[in-house]
């Protein structure tokens, strides 16, 4: 359910938003990032994702978000739950105020084929990044780097 602008602004000002982020990897173990065109995090490379709507089951939200953000609706059982993350931004989709607080359910998803043109509602362009390159780039958002660090830590634990 989408809210009118005034109601949504009130929600953003008064409550955390619940969302899902998609850490998409390909066979070469690269991660798909998009250049954010909207607040918050505008001007940074960020993973695809979005809000969970009121009344929407998690499986439905995952399928909707993968369709909207990647052009490929996927079932959540194809993904691995990466963890629960918390994001705080000083701005919001409305501008400098109100601030935004997200509680994020991050999922890792391997996809080998994506549409030639990905949706551009949230990101102006996309590219595949190596883990190391993404961790070192100043224009990759710190929250995105946290996902990559979490993936690396999970792999280290597995390798022990």
XYZ file of C-alpha atoms in Angstrom:
160
model
C 0.000 0.000 0.000
C 1.481 3.310 -1.053
C 0.820 6.346 1.115
C 0.142 9.895 0.014
C 3.113 12.231 0.400
C 1.948 13.995 3.574
C 1.165 10.729 5.368
C 4.430 9.132 4.278
C 6.404 12.192 5.444
C 4.774 11.823 8.863
C 5.673 8.113 8.951
C 9.317 8.827 7.998
C 9.507 11.524 10.695
C 8.032 9.322 13.412
C 8.949 5.694 12.839
C 11.610 3.405 11.411
C 10.923 1.978 7.956
C 11.338 -1.742 7.354
C 13.079 -2.645 4.118
C 14.950 -5.355 2.230
C 18.294 -4.839 0.543
C 19.568 -7.164 -2.157
C 23.266 -8.024 -2.275
C 23.325 -9.441 -5.804
C 26.340 -11.481 -6.903
C 27.188 -13.010 -10.275
C 29.219 -16.143 -11.110
C 32.430 -14.109 -11.070
C 31.621 -13.207 -7.443
C 31.117 -9.537 -8.301
C 28.460 -7.426 -6.590
C 25.892 -5.333 -8.442
C 25.706 -1.716 -7.275
C 23.660 1.181 -8.569
C 24.395 4.897 -8.370
C 21.629 6.285 -6.130
C 19.668 9.066 -7.763
C 17.309 9.706 -4.835
C 17.697 10.637 -1.192
C 18.772 9.200 1.133
C 22.221 8.060 -0.034
C 21.962 10.023 -3.304
C 25.281 10.129 -5.137
C 26.592 6.874 -3.670
C 26.884 3.387 -5.108
C 24.389 1.245 -3.226
C 22.770 -2.185 -3.427
C 19.215 -2.461 -4.814
C 16.360 -2.747 -2.343
C 13.269 -1.074 -0.987
C 10.576 -0.800 1.647
C 8.258 -3.559 2.757
C 4.638 -2.435 2.496
C 2.017 -2.761 5.234
C 0.269 -6.110 4.934
C 2.883 -7.487 2.540
C 4.335 -10.865 3.471
C 8.125 -11.099 3.293
C 8.007 -13.530 0.353
C 5.710 -11.136 -1.534
C 7.953 -8.178 -0.735
C 11.040 -10.026 -1.954
C 9.377 -10.993 -5.232
C 8.066 -7.440 -5.768
C 11.397 -5.796 -4.935
C 13.479 -8.085 -7.136
C 11.031 -7.381 -9.962
C 11.046 -3.610 -9.424
C 14.747 -3.206 -8.679
C 16.277 -5.888 -10.918
C 13.610 -6.497 -13.552
C 13.617 -10.180 -12.540
C 11.053 -11.299 -9.934
C 12.683 -13.965 -7.738
C 11.448 -16.123 -4.904
C 13.014 -15.492 -1.507
C 14.047 -19.145 -1.130
C 16.690 -18.479 -3.836
C 18.414 -16.038 -1.483
C 20.387 -16.370 1.722
C 19.468 -14.139 4.645
C 22.541 -12.022 5.335
C 21.308 -10.385 8.517
C 19.472 -7.534 10.140
C 20.995 -4.082 9.689
C 20.079 -0.592 10.860
C 20.542 2.505 8.685
C 20.295 6.101 9.890
C 20.322 9.026 7.450
C 20.225 12.735 8.207
C 17.973 13.336 5.177
C 15.031 11.628 3.476
C 13.261 11.395 0.160
C 11.684 14.742 1.149
C 14.987 16.623 1.433
C 17.079 17.706 4.398
C 14.255 16.883 6.818
C 12.994 14.633 8.242
C 15.797 12.178 8.889
C 15.316 8.526 7.890
C 15.734 5.367 9.971
C 15.608 1.949 8.290
C 15.567 -1.527 9.775
C 16.904 -3.621 6.897
C 16.577 -7.317 6.161
C 19.574 -7.938 3.889
C 19.607 -10.878 1.496
C 22.364 -12.279 -0.678
C 21.189 -13.409 -4.116
C 23.156 -14.931 -6.976
C 21.899 -13.982 -10.433
C 23.730 -14.718 -13.631
C 21.390 -12.969 -16.038
C 19.789 -9.573 -15.697
C 17.870 -7.502 -18.237
C 20.004 -5.379 -20.569
C 18.484 -2.263 -19.010
C 17.770 -2.248 -15.315
C 15.025 -0.077 -13.781
C 16.115 3.513 -13.210
C 13.629 4.673 -10.557
C 16.236 4.614 -7.781
C 19.590 4.250 -9.549
C 20.895 6.194 -12.556
C 23.341 3.480 -13.642
C 24.637 0.094 -12.521
C 27.870 -1.810 -12.592
C 29.460 -4.976 -11.238
C 32.165 -4.482 -8.593
C 34.788 -6.787 -7.140
C 34.553 -7.014 -3.352
C 37.929 -5.369 -2.870
C 37.168 -2.525 -5.260
C 33.846 -1.816 -3.534
C 35.439 -1.872 -0.086
C 38.075 0.661 -1.153
C 35.920 3.101 -3.168
C 34.965 6.313 -1.382
C 31.719 6.640 -3.361
C 30.427 3.208 -2.280
C 28.138 3.916 0.651
C 29.379 2.762 4.088
C 26.188 0.710 4.578
C 26.908 -1.157 1.340
C 30.473 -1.763 2.486
C 29.033 -3.190 5.736
C 27.149 -5.807 3.697
C 30.319 -6.783 1.862
C 32.254 -6.987 5.136
C 29.500 -9.225 6.516
C 29.777 -11.510 3.476
C 33.544 -11.688 3.917
C 33.209 -12.487 7.628
C 30.688 -15.253 6.851
C 33.096 -16.776 4.348
C 35.975 -16.652 6.828
C 33.872 -18.493 9.422
C 32.946 -21.132 6.843
C 36.570 -21.637 5.846
C 37.697 -22.344 9.424
